[in-house]
Amino acid sequence: MDEEPLTLTLSGAAADKLRRLSEASGHDPATYVGVMLEEHFAEDMAEIAELKRRIESADAGNVVSHDEARDQLRRAIAEAARDAAE
């Protein structure tokens, strides 16, 4: 994996949390920041892929009208209320 140097300035609670985490674990702060960024990037990429999938689905005509969506929601709420009452 290629590495890219990065300078980061943290202040306040974030800096304190990173310092305490590093001290408690014995790992350097750069390791944690790198891992956190990788996880965040993976989450963002998954979200983007899901949004693209939904847009493609809508473009293909897989949509419901506002009225149908409202009716589906009302039915689901009524069913959940019935289940909760049992």
mmCIF file of C-alpha atoms in Angstrom:
data_model
loop_
_atom_site.group_PDB
_atom_site.id
_atom_site.type_symbol
_atom_site.label_atom_id
_atom_site.label_comp_id
_atom_site.label_asym_id
_atom_site.label_seq_id
_atom_site.Cartn_x
_atom_site.Cartn_y
_atom_site.Cartn_z
ATOM 1 C CA MET A 1 0.000 0.000 0.000
ATOM 2 C CA ASP A 2 1.293 3.449 -0.857
ATOM 3 C CA GLU A 3 1.750 5.813 2.035
ATOM 4 C CA GLU A 4 1.058 9.506 1.909
ATOM 5 C CA PRO A 5 2.476 11.800 4.613
ATOM 6 C CA LEU A 6 -0.197 13.747 6.453
ATOM 7 C CA THR A 7 0.016 16.489 9.036
ATOM 8 C CA LEU A 8 -2.964 16.689 11.349
ATOM 9 C CA THR A 9 -3.691 19.124 14.155
ATOM 10 C CA LEU A 10 -6.186 18.035 16.791
ATOM 11 C CA SER A 11 -7.331 20.136 19.679
ATOM 12 C CA GLY A 12 -9.566 19.766 22.667
ATOM 13 C CA ALA A 13 -11.387 16.544 23.413
ATOM 14 C CA ALA A 14 -10.293 14.773 20.229
ATOM 15 C CA ALA A 15 -6.602 15.332 20.983
ATOM 16 C CA ASP A 16 -7.071 14.185 24.571
ATOM 17 C CA LYS A 17 -8.968 11.047 23.560
ATOM 18 C CA LEU A 18 -6.341 10.116 20.995
ATOM 19 C CA ARG A 19 -3.539 10.680 23.522
ATOM 20 C CA ARG A 20 -5.281 8.549 26.189
ATOM 21 C CA LEU A 21 -6.053 5.785 23.693
ATOM 22 C CA SER A 22 -2.443 5.716 22.528
ATOM 23 C CA GLU A 23 -1.065 5.677 26.062
ATOM 24 C CA ALA A 24 -3.446 2.944 27.214
ATOM 25 C CA SER A 25 -2.724 0.662 24.276
ATOM 26 C CA GLY A 26 0.895 1.388 23.611
ATOM 27 C CA HIS A 27 0.196 2.158 19.948
ATOM 28 C CA ASP A 28 1.258 5.425 18.409
ATOM 29 C CA PRO A 29 -1.403 8.011 17.503
ATOM 30 C CA ALA A 30 -0.635 7.760 13.775
ATOM 31 C CA THR A 31 -1.631 4.093 13.807
ATOM 32 C CA TYR A 32 -5.038 4.896 15.277
ATOM 33 C CA VAL A 33 -5.667 7.817 12.955
ATOM 34 C CA GLY A 34 -4.767 5.656 9.956
ATOM 35 C CA VAL A 35 -7.081 2.850 11.047
ATOM 36 C CA MET A 36 -9.928 5.260 11.787
ATOM 37 C CA LEU A 37 -9.549 6.930 8.402
ATOM 38 C CA GLU A 38 -9.501 3.585 6.573
ATOM 39 C CA GLU A 39 -12.692 2.504 8.375
ATOM 40 C CA HIS A 40 -14.341 5.842 7.630
ATOM 41 C CA PHE A 41 -13.370 5.646 3.967
ATOM 42 C CA ALA A 42 -14.773 2.113 3.712
ATOM 43 C CA GLU A 43 -18.064 3.229 5.272
ATOM 44 C CA ASP A 44 -18.292 6.229 2.949
ATOM 45 C CA MET A 45 -17.557 4.117 -0.130
ATOM 46 C CA ALA A 46 -20.226 1.587 0.886
ATOM 47 C CA GLU A 47 -22.729 4.421 1.358
ATOM 48 C CA ILE A 48 -21.892 5.866 -2.051
ATOM 49 C CA ALA A 49 -22.295 2.438 -3.677
ATOM 50 C CA GLU A 50 -25.710 2.018 -2.016
ATOM 51 C CA LEU A 51 -26.833 5.469 -3.149
ATOM 52 C CA LYS A 52 -25.749 4.698 -6.713
ATOM 53 C CA ARG A 53 -27.664 1.400 -6.565
ATOM 54 C CA ARG A 54 -30.792 3.205 -5.375
ATOM 55 C CA ILE A 55 -30.502 5.850 -8.085
ATOM 56 C CA GLU A 56 -30.108 3.156 -10.742
ATOM 57 C CA SER A 57 -33.152 1.365 -9.337
ATOM 58 C CA ALA A 58 -35.201 4.571 -9.416
ATOM 59 C CA ASP A 59 -34.011 5.343 -12.946
ATOM 60 C CA ALA A 60 -35.178 1.853 -13.940
ATOM 61 C CA GLY A 61 -38.666 2.744 -12.712
ATOM 62 C CA ASN A 62 -38.576 0.867 -9.405
ATOM 63 C CA VAL A 63 -40.382 3.570 -7.450
ATOM 64 C CA VAL A 64 -43.706 4.034 -5.704
ATOM 65 C CA SER A 65 -45.837 7.155 -5.625
ATOM 66 C CA HIS A 66 -45.932 9.388 -2.588
ATOM 67 C CA ASP A 67 -49.474 8.233 -1.838
ATOM 68 C CA GLU A 68 -48.506 4.550 -2.012
ATOM 69 C CA ALA A 69 -45.479 5.136 0.212
ATOM 70 C CA ARG A 70 -47.683 6.939 2.751
ATOM 71 C CA ASP A 71 -50.227 4.097 2.664
ATOM 72 C CA GLN A 72 -47.483 1.485 3.147
ATOM 73 C CA LEU A 73 -46.120 3.430 6.099
ATOM 74 C CA ARG A 74 -49.558 3.762 7.690
ATOM 75 C CA ARG A 75 -50.162 0.019 7.299
ATOM 76 C CA ALA A 76 -46.789 -0.771 8.851
ATOM 77 C CA ILE A 77 -47.484 1.561 11.796
ATOM 78 C CA ALA A 78 -50.938 0.042 12.344
ATOM 79 C CA GLU A 79 -49.475 -3.472 12.235
ATOM 80 C CA ALA A 80 -46.751 -2.549 14.714
ATOM 81 C CA ALA A 81 -49.346 -1.006 17.034
ATOM 82 C CA ARG A 82 -51.433 -4.197 16.862
ATOM 83 C CA ASP A 83 -48.368 -6.339 17.576
ATOM 84 C CA ALA A 84 -47.407 -4.137 20.526
ATOM 85 C CA ALA A 85 -50.936 -4.399 21.966
ATOM 86 C CA GLU A 86 -50.841 -8.211 21.947
#
